[in-house]
Coordinates of C-alpha atoms and ligand atoms in Angstrom, one line a residue:
Chain A
M1 CA -28.3 100.0 9.2
A2 CA -30.2 99.9 5.9
R3 CA -31.1 103.4 4.6
S4 CA -33.8 103.4 2.1
P5 CA -33.6 106.0 -0.6
F6 CA -36.8 108.1 -0.9
P7 CA -38.7 106.8 -3.9
K8 CA -40.3 109.3 -6.2
K9 CA -43.5 107.4 -5.9
I10 CA -44.2 106.1 -2.5
S11 CA -46.7 103.4 -3.5
D12 CA -49.2 102.8 -6.1
S13 CA -52.0 104.1 -4.1
H14 CA -50.6 106.9 -2.0
K15 CA -48.2 109.6 -3.1
R16 CA -46.1 112.4 -1.8
V17 CA -47.9 115.7 -2.0
D18 CA -46.7 119.3 -2.1
L19 CA -49.4 121.6 -0.8
I20 CA -48.1 122.8 2.6
F21 CA -44.7 124.1 1.6
S22 CA -45.5 125.2 -1.9
E23 CA -45.2 128.9 -2.7
L24 CA -48.3 131.0 -2.9
P25 CA -48.6 134.7 -3.7
T26 CA -50.0 136.3 -0.6
E27 CA -51.6 139.4 -2.0
K28 CA -53.3 137.6 -5.0
T29 CA -54.7 135.0 -2.7
L30 CA -56.0 137.6 -0.3
Q31 CA -57.8 139.3 -3.2
K32 CA -59.5 136.1 -4.0
I33 CA -60.6 135.7 -0.4
I34 CA -62.0 139.2 -0.3
K35 CA -64.2 138.4 -3.2
M36 CA -65.6 135.2 -1.6
T37 CA -68.7 135.2 0.6
P38 CA -68.6 133.5 4.0
D39 CA -71.1 130.9 2.8
R40 CA -68.9 130.1 -0.2
I41 CA -65.9 129.7 2.0
I42 CA -67.6 127.4 4.4
R43 CA -69.1 125.4 1.6
D44 CA -65.7 124.9 0.0
I45 CA -64.0 123.9 3.3
T46 CA -66.9 121.5 4.1
D47 CA -66.8 120.0 0.6
S48 CA -63.1 119.4 0.8
G49 CA -63.6 117.1 3.7
L50 CA -60.9 118.8 5.7
R51 CA -60.6 117.7 9.3
G52 CA -58.4 119.2 12.0
R53 CA -54.7 118.4 11.7
G54 CA -53.9 119.1 15.4
G55 CA -54.8 115.6 16.6
A56 CA -58.6 115.5 17.3
G57 CA -59.6 115.6 13.7
F58 CA -62.8 117.6 14.0
P59 CA -64.3 118.6 10.6
T60 CA -63.1 122.1 10.0
G61 CA -66.2 123.2 8.0
R62 CA -68.5 122.2 10.9
K63 CA -66.4 124.0 13.5
W64 CA -66.5 127.2 11.4
T65 CA -70.3 126.8 10.9
Y66 CA -70.8 126.6 14.7
A67 CA -68.7 129.7 15.2
R68 CA -70.5 131.5 12.4
E69 CA -73.9 130.8 13.9
A70 CA -72.9 131.6 17.5
E71 CA -74.0 135.0 18.9
G72 CA -71.2 137.4 19.7
D73 CA -70.3 141.0 19.2
E74 CA -66.7 139.9 18.9
K75 CA -65.3 136.6 17.5
Y76 CA -61.8 135.4 17.5
I77 CA -59.5 133.1 15.4
I78 CA -56.7 131.4 17.2
C79 CA -53.9 129.6 15.5
N80 CA -52.7 126.8 17.7
A81 CA -48.9 126.7 17.4
D82 CA -48.3 125.1 20.8
E83 CA -47.0 121.9 19.2
G84 CA -46.0 120.0 22.3
E85 CA -46.8 116.5 21.3
P86 CA -43.6 114.5 21.4
G87 CA -42.4 113.6 17.9
T88 CA -44.1 116.6 16.3
F89 CA -42.1 119.4 14.6
K90 CA -44.1 120.4 11.5
D91 CA -45.8 123.5 12.8
R92 CA -42.5 125.2 13.6
E93 CA -41.3 124.4 10.1
I94 CA -44.5 125.6 8.5
L95 CA -44.4 128.9 10.4
D96 CA -40.8 129.3 9.6
R97 CA -41.1 128.7 5.9
R98 CA -44.6 129.6 5.0
S99 CA -46.1 131.9 7.6
G100 CA -47.9 133.9 4.9
K101 CA -50.1 130.8 4.2
V102 CA -50.9 130.5 7.9
F103 CA -52.0 134.1 8.1
L104 CA -54.1 133.7 4.9
G105 CA -55.8 130.7 6.5
M106 CA -56.6 132.8 9.6
A107 CA -58.0 135.5 7.3
I108 CA -60.2 132.9 5.5
A109 CA -61.5 131.6 8.9
A110 CA -62.1 135.2 10.0
K111 CA -64.1 136.0 6.9
A112 CA -66.1 132.7 7.2
V113 CA -67.1 133.3 10.8
G114 CA -67.1 137.1 11.0
A115 CA -64.1 137.6 13.3
N116 CA -61.8 140.6 13.3
R117 CA -59.1 139.6 15.7
G118 CA -56.7 136.7 15.4
F119 CA -54.0 135.3 17.6
I120 CA -51.1 133.0 17.1
Y121 CA -50.3 131.1 20.3
L122 CA -46.7 130.1 19.8
R123 CA -45.1 127.7 22.3
G124 CA -42.4 129.2 24.6
E125 CA -39.9 126.6 23.2
Y126 CA -40.2 128.4 19.8
S127 CA -39.7 131.9 21.1
Y128 CA -36.6 132.3 19.1
M129 CA -38.9 132.6 16.1
A130 CA -40.9 135.5 17.6
K131 CA -38.9 138.3 16.3
D132 CA -39.1 137.3 12.6
L133 CA -42.7 136.2 13.0
L134 CA -43.7 139.6 14.5
G135 CA -42.2 141.4 11.5
E136 CA -44.1 139.1 9.1
I137 CA -47.3 139.6 11.0
D138 CA -46.9 143.3 10.9
E139 CA -46.4 143.2 7.2
F140 CA -49.5 141.1 6.7
N141 CA -51.6 143.4 9.0
K142 CA -50.5 146.3 6.8
L143 CA -51.6 144.4 3.7
L144 CA -55.0 143.8 5.3
T145 CA -55.4 147.5 6.2
S146 CA -54.4 148.5 2.7
K147 CA -57.2 146.3 1.3
S148 CA -59.7 147.6 4.0
V149 CA -60.0 144.2 5.6
D150 CA -61.1 144.5 9.2
F151 CA -58.9 141.8 10.6
K152 CA -55.7 141.9 12.7
I153 CA -53.3 139.2 13.9
E154 CA -51.3 139.3 17.1
L155 CA -48.7 137.0 18.5
R156 CA -48.9 135.4 22.0
L157 CA -46.2 133.3 23.6
G158 CA -46.7 130.2 25.7
A159 CA -44.4 129.5 28.7
G160 CA -43.6 125.8 28.6
A161 CA -46.7 123.7 29.3
Y162 CA -47.9 120.8 27.0
V163 CA -51.4 121.0 28.2
C164 CA -51.7 124.6 26.8
G165 CA -52.1 123.0 23.4
E166 CA -55.5 121.8 24.5
E167 CA -57.8 124.4 23.1
T168 CA -59.5 125.5 26.4
A169 CA -56.3 125.4 28.4
L170 CA -54.8 127.5 25.6
I171 CA -57.6 130.1 26.0
E172 CA -57.1 130.1 29.8
S173 CA -53.4 130.8 29.2
M174 CA -54.2 133.6 26.7
E175 CA -56.4 135.2 29.3
G176 CA -53.4 135.2 31.7
H177 CA -54.4 132.2 33.9
R178 CA -53.0 128.8 34.7
G179 CA -53.4 126.6 31.7
E180 CA -56.1 124.5 33.2
A181 CA -58.6 123.0 30.7
R182 CA -62.3 124.0 30.9
N183 CA -65.2 121.7 30.9
K184 CA -66.6 121.0 27.4
P185 CA -69.3 121.8 26.4
P186 CA -69.5 124.7 25.8
F187 CA -67.0 124.4 23.1
P188 CA -64.8 127.4 22.1
A189 CA -66.7 127.8 18.9
T190 CA -69.6 129.2 21.1
V191 CA -67.8 130.2 24.3
G192 CA -64.1 130.8 23.9
F193 CA -61.6 133.5 24.3
R194 CA -63.0 136.3 26.6
G195 CA -66.2 134.2 26.6
K196 CA -66.8 134.9 22.8
P197 CA -67.1 132.5 19.9
T198 CA -63.6 131.4 19.0
V199 CA -62.2 129.2 16.3
V200 CA -59.1 127.3 17.4
N201 CA -57.3 125.6 14.6
N202 CA -53.9 124.0 14.2
V203 CA -51.3 125.7 12.0
E204 CA -51.4 122.9 9.4
T205 CA -55.2 123.0 9.2
L206 CA -55.1 126.7 8.4
V207 CA -52.6 126.2 5.6
Y208 CA -54.8 123.5 4.1
A209 CA -57.7 125.9 4.3
T210 CA -55.6 128.3 2.3
M211 CA -54.7 125.7 -0.3
I212 CA -58.3 124.5 -0.6
I213 CA -59.4 128.1 -1.4
S214 CA -56.5 128.3 -3.8
I215 CA -56.8 125.1 -5.7
G216 CA -60.5 124.4 -5.1
P217 CA -62.1 121.8 -2.8
K218 CA -62.3 119.0 -5.3
K219 CA -58.5 118.6 -5.8
F220 CA -58.1 118.2 -2.1
E221 CA -61.1 116.0 -1.6
E222 CA -59.8 113.6 -4.2
L223 CA -56.6 113.0 -2.3
G224 CA -56.6 110.3 0.4
T225 CA -59.4 108.0 1.1
K226 CA -63.2 108.1 1.5
Y227 CA -62.8 108.8 5.3
S228 CA -59.5 110.7 5.3
H229 CA -59.5 113.3 2.6
G230 CA -56.4 115.2 1.6
A231 CA -52.8 114.9 2.8
K232 CA -50.9 115.7 5.9
V233 CA -47.4 116.4 7.1
F234 CA -45.8 113.4 8.8
C235 CA -43.0 113.9 11.2
I236 CA -40.7 110.9 11.3
S237 CA -38.3 110.2 14.1
G238 CA -36.8 107.4 16.2
D239 CA -35.2 104.3 14.6
A240 CA -36.0 105.5 11.1
G241 CA -33.9 105.0 8.0
L242 CA -35.4 108.3 6.8
K243 CA -36.2 111.1 9.2
G244 CA -37.8 114.5 8.8
M245 CA -41.0 115.9 7.5
F246 CA -42.9 114.4 4.6
E247 CA -46.3 115.5 3.3
L248 CA -48.2 112.3 2.3
E249 CA -51.6 111.4 1.2
L250 CA -53.7 110.1 4.0
G251 CA -54.7 106.5 4.1
M252 CA -51.4 104.7 3.7
K253 CA -51.1 101.3 5.3
T254 CA -48.5 101.1 8.1
D255 CA -46.5 98.4 6.4
E256 CA -46.0 100.6 3.3
F257 CA -45.0 103.4 5.6
V258 CA -42.5 101.2 7.4
N259 CA -41.0 100.0 4.2
I260 CA -40.2 103.5 3.2
F261 CA -39.2 105.0 6.5
G262 CA -38.1 102.1 8.7
D263 CA -34.6 100.9 9.3
G264 CA -35.3 97.3 8.3
A265 CA -35.9 96.1 11.9
T266 CA -39.0 98.1 12.8
K267 CA -41.0 96.4 15.5
A268 CA -43.5 99.1 16.4
V269 CA -44.6 102.5 15.3
Q270 CA -46.1 105.0 17.8
V271 CA -48.7 106.9 15.7
G272 CA -49.7 110.2 17.1
G273 CA -47.1 110.8 19.7
A274 CA -47.1 110.1 23.4
S275 CA -50.9 110.4 23.4
G276 CA -51.3 108.2 20.3
Q277 CA -51.4 104.5 19.6
C278 CA -48.7 102.0 19.3
V279 CA -49.0 99.8 16.3
P280 CA -46.9 96.5 16.6
R281 CA -45.4 94.7 13.6
K282 CA -48.1 92.1 13.4
K283 CA -50.7 94.8 12.8
F284 CA -48.7 96.8 10.2
K285 CA -50.6 95.1 7.3
D286 CA -54.1 96.0 8.5
T287 CA -53.6 99.4 10.0
I288 CA -54.5 102.4 7.9
L289 CA -52.8 105.7 8.8
G290 CA -55.9 107.9 8.7
F291 CA -59.1 108.6 10.5
E292 CA -60.6 105.2 9.6
G293 CA -57.6 103.5 11.2
V294 CA -55.1 105.1 13.5
P295 CA -55.0 108.9 13.1
T296 CA -52.0 111.1 13.8
G297 CA -51.4 114.8 14.5
G298 CA -48.2 114.2 12.6
S299 CA -45.9 112.4 15.1
M300 CA -44.6 109.0 13.8
M301 CA -42.0 107.4 16.1
L302 CA -40.4 104.2 14.9
F303 CA -38.8 101.6 17.2
N304 CA -36.6 98.8 16.2
S305 CA -36.0 95.4 17.8
S306 CA -33.2 96.8 20.0
R307 CA -35.7 99.0 22.0
S308 CA -37.4 98.0 25.1
M309 CA -41.1 99.0 24.9
Y310 CA -41.1 99.2 28.6
N311 CA -38.6 102.1 28.4
V312 CA -40.8 103.7 25.7
L313 CA -43.9 103.5 27.8
K314 CA -42.1 104.6 31.0
N315 CA -40.8 107.7 29.1
Y316 CA -44.4 108.5 28.0
L317 CA -45.8 108.1 31.5
E318 CA -43.1 110.3 32.9
F319 CA -44.1 112.9 30.3
F320 CA -47.7 112.8 31.3
T321 CA -47.0 112.8 35.0
E322 CA -45.0 116.0 34.6
E323 CA -47.4 117.7 32.2
S324 CA -50.7 116.8 33.9
C325 CA -52.1 120.1 35.1
G326 CA -53.3 118.3 38.3
Q327 CA -56.7 119.8 38.1
C328 CA -58.7 116.5 38.1
T329 CA -58.0 113.5 40.2
P330 CA -58.2 110.7 37.6
C331 CA -55.4 112.2 35.6
R332 CA -53.3 113.6 38.5
V333 CA -53.3 110.4 40.5
G334 CA -53.8 108.0 37.5
C335 CA -50.6 109.1 35.7
Q336 CA -48.6 108.5 38.8
Q337 CA -50.1 105.2 39.6
L338 CA -49.6 103.9 36.1
L339 CA -46.0 104.9 36.2
R340 CA -45.4 103.4 39.7
G341 CA -47.4 100.4 38.7
I342 CA -45.3 99.4 35.7
E343 CA -42.1 100.0 37.7
A344 CA -43.4 97.7 40.4
V345 CA -44.2 95.0 37.9
K346 CA -40.8 95.4 36.2
T347 CA -38.9 95.0 39.4
G348 CA -41.1 92.0 40.4
R349 CA -42.6 93.7 43.5
L350 CA -46.0 93.1 42.0
P351 CA -47.2 90.2 39.9
N352 CA -47.8 90.7 36.1
T353 CA -51.5 90.3 36.6
Y354 CA -51.3 93.8 38.2
L355 CA -51.0 95.0 34.6
D356 CA -54.7 94.2 34.1
D357 CA -55.6 96.4 37.1
L358 CA -53.5 99.2 35.5
I359 CA -55.4 98.7 32.3
R360 CA -58.6 99.2 34.2
V361 CA -57.2 102.4 35.7
A362 CA -56.3 103.6 32.2
K363 CA -59.8 102.9 30.9
T364 CA -61.3 104.7 33.9
M365 CA -59.1 107.7 33.0
R366 CA -60.4 107.6 29.4
I367 CA -63.9 108.2 30.7
T368 CA -63.4 110.4 33.7
A369 CA -60.5 112.7 33.1
K370 CA -61.5 116.3 32.4
C371 CA -59.5 117.0 29.2
G372 CA -57.8 115.2 26.3
L373 CA -54.5 114.9 28.2
G374 CA -55.8 112.5 30.9
Q375 CA -58.2 110.8 28.5
S376 CA -55.6 109.9 26.0
V377 CA -53.1 108.3 28.4
A378 CA -55.0 105.1 27.9
N379 CA -54.0 105.1 24.2
P380 CA -50.3 104.4 24.6
F381 CA -50.8 102.5 27.8
I382 CA -53.2 99.9 26.6
S383 CA -51.7 99.5 23.1
I384 CA -48.2 99.0 24.5
V385 CA -49.1 96.8 27.4
D386 CA -51.4 94.6 25.3
N387 CA -48.9 94.1 22.5
F388 CA -45.7 94.0 24.4
R389 CA -46.7 92.4 27.7
E390 CA -43.6 90.3 27.9
E391 CA -41.4 93.4 27.7
M392 CA -43.1 94.9 30.6
M393 CA -41.5 92.2 32.8
H394 CA -38.3 91.1 31.0
F395 CA -36.9 93.5 28.4
Chain B
M1 CA -51.6 143.7 52.1
I2 CA -50.9 145.0 48.6
D3 CA -50.8 148.7 48.1
I4 CA -51.8 149.3 44.5
N5 CA -50.4 152.8 44.6
A6 CA -47.0 151.7 45.9
P7 CA -44.2 152.6 43.6
V8 CA -42.6 149.8 41.6
T9 CA -39.0 149.3 42.7
D10 CA -37.9 146.4 40.6
P11 CA -36.5 147.7 37.3
G12 CA -37.4 144.5 35.5
V13 CA -41.1 144.8 36.6
K14 CA -41.1 148.5 35.6
N15 CA -39.8 147.7 32.2
A16 CA -42.3 144.9 31.8
L17 CA -45.2 147.0 32.8
D18 CA -44.1 149.8 30.5
K19 CA -43.9 147.4 27.6
R20 CA -47.0 145.3 28.3
G21 CA -49.4 147.5 30.1
N22 CA -51.3 146.4 33.2
A23 CA -54.4 144.5 31.9
R24 CA -55.2 141.3 33.7
E25 CA -54.8 139.5 30.4
S26 CA -51.2 140.6 30.1
L27 CA -50.0 138.8 33.1
L28 CA -48.2 136.1 31.2
P29 CA -46.4 138.4 28.8
I30 CA -45.5 140.6 31.8
L31 CA -44.0 137.6 33.7
L32 CA -42.1 136.4 30.7
E33 CA -40.7 139.9 30.2
V34 CA -39.5 140.0 33.9
V35 CA -37.9 136.6 33.6
K36 CA -36.1 137.8 30.4
E37 CA -34.7 140.8 32.3
N38 CA -34.1 139.3 35.8
S39 CA -33.7 135.5 35.0
F40 CA -36.4 134.6 37.6
L41 CA -39.2 135.9 39.7
T42 CA -38.8 137.2 43.2
D43 CA -41.5 137.6 45.9
T44 CA -41.1 141.4 45.5
A45 CA -41.5 141.3 41.7
M46 CA -44.7 139.1 42.0
K47 CA -46.1 141.4 44.7
E48 CA -45.4 144.5 42.6
I49 CA -47.0 143.0 39.5
A50 CA -50.0 142.0 41.6
G51 CA -50.3 145.6 42.8
A52 CA -50.0 147.0 39.3
L53 CA -52.7 144.6 38.0
D54 CA -54.9 145.0 41.1
I55 CA -55.0 141.2 41.7
S56 CA -53.8 139.2 44.6
S57 CA -50.2 138.1 44.8
A58 CA -51.4 134.6 45.4
E59 CA -52.9 134.7 41.9
V60 CA -49.7 135.9 40.4
F61 CA -47.8 133.1 42.2
G62 CA -50.4 130.6 41.0
V63 CA -50.0 131.5 37.4
A64 CA -46.2 131.8 37.6
S65 CA -45.8 128.4 39.3
F66 CA -47.8 126.7 36.6
Y67 CA -45.4 127.4 33.8
E68 CA -42.0 125.8 33.2
F69 CA -40.5 129.0 31.7
L70 CA -41.3 131.1 34.8
P71 CA -38.8 130.2 37.4
I72 CA -39.5 131.4 40.9
G73 CA -37.0 132.2 43.6
Y74 CA -33.7 131.5 41.8
N75 CA -32.4 130.6 38.4
G76 CA -29.1 131.0 36.7
K77 CA -28.4 133.7 34.2
N78 CA -28.5 131.2 31.4
T79 CA -30.8 128.2 31.2
I80 CA -29.9 125.0 29.4
R81 CA -32.7 122.6 28.5
V82 CA -31.9 119.2 27.1
C83 CA -34.8 117.2 25.6
K84 CA -35.4 113.9 27.4
N85 CA -38.2 112.5 25.3
I86 CA -38.0 109.2 23.5
S87 CA -36.7 110.3 20.1
C88 CA -33.9 112.3 21.7
Y89 CA -33.3 109.3 24.0
I90 CA -32.8 107.1 20.9
E91 CA -30.4 109.7 19.5
G92 CA -28.3 109.6 22.7
K93 CA -29.5 112.4 25.0
D94 CA -28.1 110.5 28.1
E95 CA -24.5 111.1 26.9
I96 CA -25.3 114.8 26.3
I97 CA -26.7 115.1 29.8
K98 CA -23.8 113.4 31.4
A99 CA -21.3 115.5 29.5
I100 CA -23.0 118.7 30.6
E101 CA -23.2 117.5 34.2
D102 CA -19.5 116.8 34.2
F103 CA -18.6 120.0 32.5
L104 CA -20.7 122.3 34.8
K105 CA -20.2 120.0 37.8
I106 CA -23.9 120.1 38.7
K107 CA -26.8 117.6 38.2
A108 CA -29.8 118.3 36.0
G109 CA -32.1 120.6 37.9
E110 CA -29.3 122.5 39.6
T111 CA -27.6 125.9 39.2
T112 CA -23.9 126.5 39.1
R113 CA -22.3 128.2 42.1
D114 CA -21.5 131.3 40.1
G115 CA -25.1 131.6 39.0
K116 CA -24.2 131.5 35.3
F117 CA -26.1 128.3 34.4
T118 CA -29.2 126.4 35.4
F119 CA -29.3 123.0 33.7
K120 CA -32.6 121.2 33.2
T121 CA -34.0 118.4 31.2
A122 CA -37.1 119.2 29.2
N123 CA -40.0 117.7 27.4
C124 CA -40.1 117.6 23.6
L125 CA -38.5 120.7 22.1
G126 CA -39.8 120.0 18.6
W127 CA -36.5 118.8 16.9
C128 CA -37.1 115.0 17.1
H129 CA -35.6 114.4 13.6
K130 CA -32.4 116.2 14.6
G131 CA -31.8 114.9 18.1
P132 CA -30.3 115.2 20.6
A133 CA -31.6 118.7 21.0
M134 CA -31.2 121.5 23.6
L135 CA -32.2 125.0 24.1
I136 CA -29.7 127.5 25.6
N137 CA -32.1 130.3 26.7
D138 CA -34.2 130.9 23.5
T139 CA -31.8 129.3 21.0
P140 CA -32.2 125.8 19.8
H141 CA -29.2 123.6 19.1
T142 CA -29.6 120.2 17.3
D143 CA -27.7 117.1 16.2
L144 CA -25.6 117.4 19.4
T145 CA -22.6 115.4 20.3
P146 CA -21.1 115.7 23.8
E147 CA -18.3 117.8 22.4
K148 CA -20.6 120.1 20.4
A149 CA -22.8 120.6 23.4
I150 CA -19.9 121.6 25.7
A151 CA -18.5 123.9 23.0
L152 CA -21.8 125.7 22.7
I153 CA -22.2 126.1 26.4
S154 CA -18.6 127.4 26.7
E155 CA -19.6 130.4 24.6
Y156 CA -21.7 131.6 27.5
T157 CA -19.1 131.2 30.2
Ligands
FMN401 C1 -53.1 117.7 25.9 C2 -53.4 118.2 24.5 C3 -52.5 118.9 23.8 C4 -52.8 119.4 22.5 N1 -51.8 120.1 21.9 C5 -52.1 120.6 20.6 C6 -51.1 121.3 19.9 O1 -50.0 121.5 20.4 N2 -51.4 121.8 18.7 C7 -52.7 121.7 18.2 O2 -53.0 122.2 17.1 N3 -53.6 121.0 18.8 C8 -53.4 120.5 20.0 N4 -54.4 119.8 20.7 C9 -55.7 119.7 20.1 C10 -56.5 121.0 20.4 O3 -57.2 120.9 21.6 C11 -57.5 121.3 19.3 O4 -58.3 120.2 19.1 C12 -56.9 121.7 18.0 O5 -56.0 122.8 18.2 C13 -58.0 122.1 17.1 O6 -57.5 122.4 15.8 P1 -57.7 121.5 14.5 O7 -59.2 121.2 14.5 O8 -57.3 122.4 13.4 O9 -56.9 120.3 14.6 C14 -54.1 119.3 22.0 C15 -55.0 118.6 22.7 C16 -54.7 118.1 24.0 C17 -55.8 117.3 24.7
SF4_402 S1 -57.1 115.5 32.4 FE1 -55.1 116.0 33.3 S2 -54.4 117.8 32.2 FE2 -56.6 117.5 31.8 S3 -57.7 118.8 33.3 FE3 -57.5 116.7 34.2 S4 -55.5 116.9 35.4 FE4 -55.5 118.6 33.9

């Protein structure tokens, strides 16, 4: 299979970026943060145009403003390192190689909103990292104490549940409960951990916050497009000529992306993991990888013409059926029905028009499920069934 | 009935409570600690934890049963988890699973007779670019071939 060498310059318009994994002196950066006012931090983060890198893409400056304005004798910063979305592996690598920049990001958020406790929620699958990470956290906490900064970071481990990446389920889990999502609103920024205002941010978002404070908001804002500022780490897997992690400017077209990372026979790209959208070859040209097009929390899975998209969809539905917390009916029953439904169509027990009924179920889930897990099942379902209907019956 | 003053008999529970305290919020860390020591949770362990935290044992069971990494009732000394999501499928996870099943003479989801291994399939382990991937207990192993997987598992026999 053709293996494309990685070009220095990805395209004329969008290039490779080196912000996330670059080296940064921890103590010097901390000193800079100490001198900044909360207002200044929030202004810089807002001006940079940074949006959450965990999947939902909420403007970070706005989230911090809500938490700052919320009443509370205690406030918390939570770094979401649950990274359960299939196809995503960047947060592990970031914590492994640049944990100091994550801690700094938490300290920046803490200063901005007035928090003095921070937590890193690390997924159970990454517990092999806990020992090193605890040592690094300890060192950082000591540094904070030596500078008289009233902020302390702790590590919490997950125990193998994808839904615990959802921020309110994560908070439930941290409080020692089943990881069942809460109703929103209220959002964690006002009522979060222990009922107090809480900022939940993805690992990568926090590192960008650190870099924005370090290089200034303008340099970040200039990267990417009008609607998708900055860059992000893309995780590339599947039928790819080039696999791994690449930090790229946002806003690239899917066809450019496929030219670089594909294996020459790419027929579809699943953007954003199991809960993301499937972009078929005919839409590569017009689909922008960014908030104005198809956003991703990092996961980019490529499929070539030898793959059955029925198998891909079935794999995703099995995933959701297992990981649904079962708390609300649309998701608990809906996931199972979608899975059984496509199996029935495949084996010919039900006519292919049944797929339209299933699409209606998926649309209902999008509106009625309690949390993002159940709501987003419609993304892969509809985009795969619509674009690869034939394969649902024959391939 | 739970007697909150009853002495804790399970050494794994005792160790976990010593390390993690008995705040309600510490339930998950306590359970993880017990599983690390004892490989799984027994009824007695859950009842004793409930007593120490002054909550119902049903609540402890409810929490434990939610999480994949908190096995209840029985589990092998070592747990093998092979990723079954699509990227690892493309990299050949089916061959890995078959090789392990043949080697351990059990199916995915089962435990060997000698109690040394429980073998499971798992959702994304976060190594999609280096699949197929598996965890043996806490340790990730990537770029597996059937031979490599068996060699790694053999180290635990
Ligand atoms: C089912 C589900 C799983 C999620 N998993 C993660 C995750 O593993 N990591 C993450 O950062 N965000 C995850 N999120 C998004 C979080 O709820 C939340 O939006 C995010 O952590 C906010 O951080 P950000 O604004 O920095 O992106 C998940 C959401 C849902 C619905
Ligand atoms: S949508 Fe699914 S995961 Fe979310 S609360 Fe409902 S059942 Fe649980």
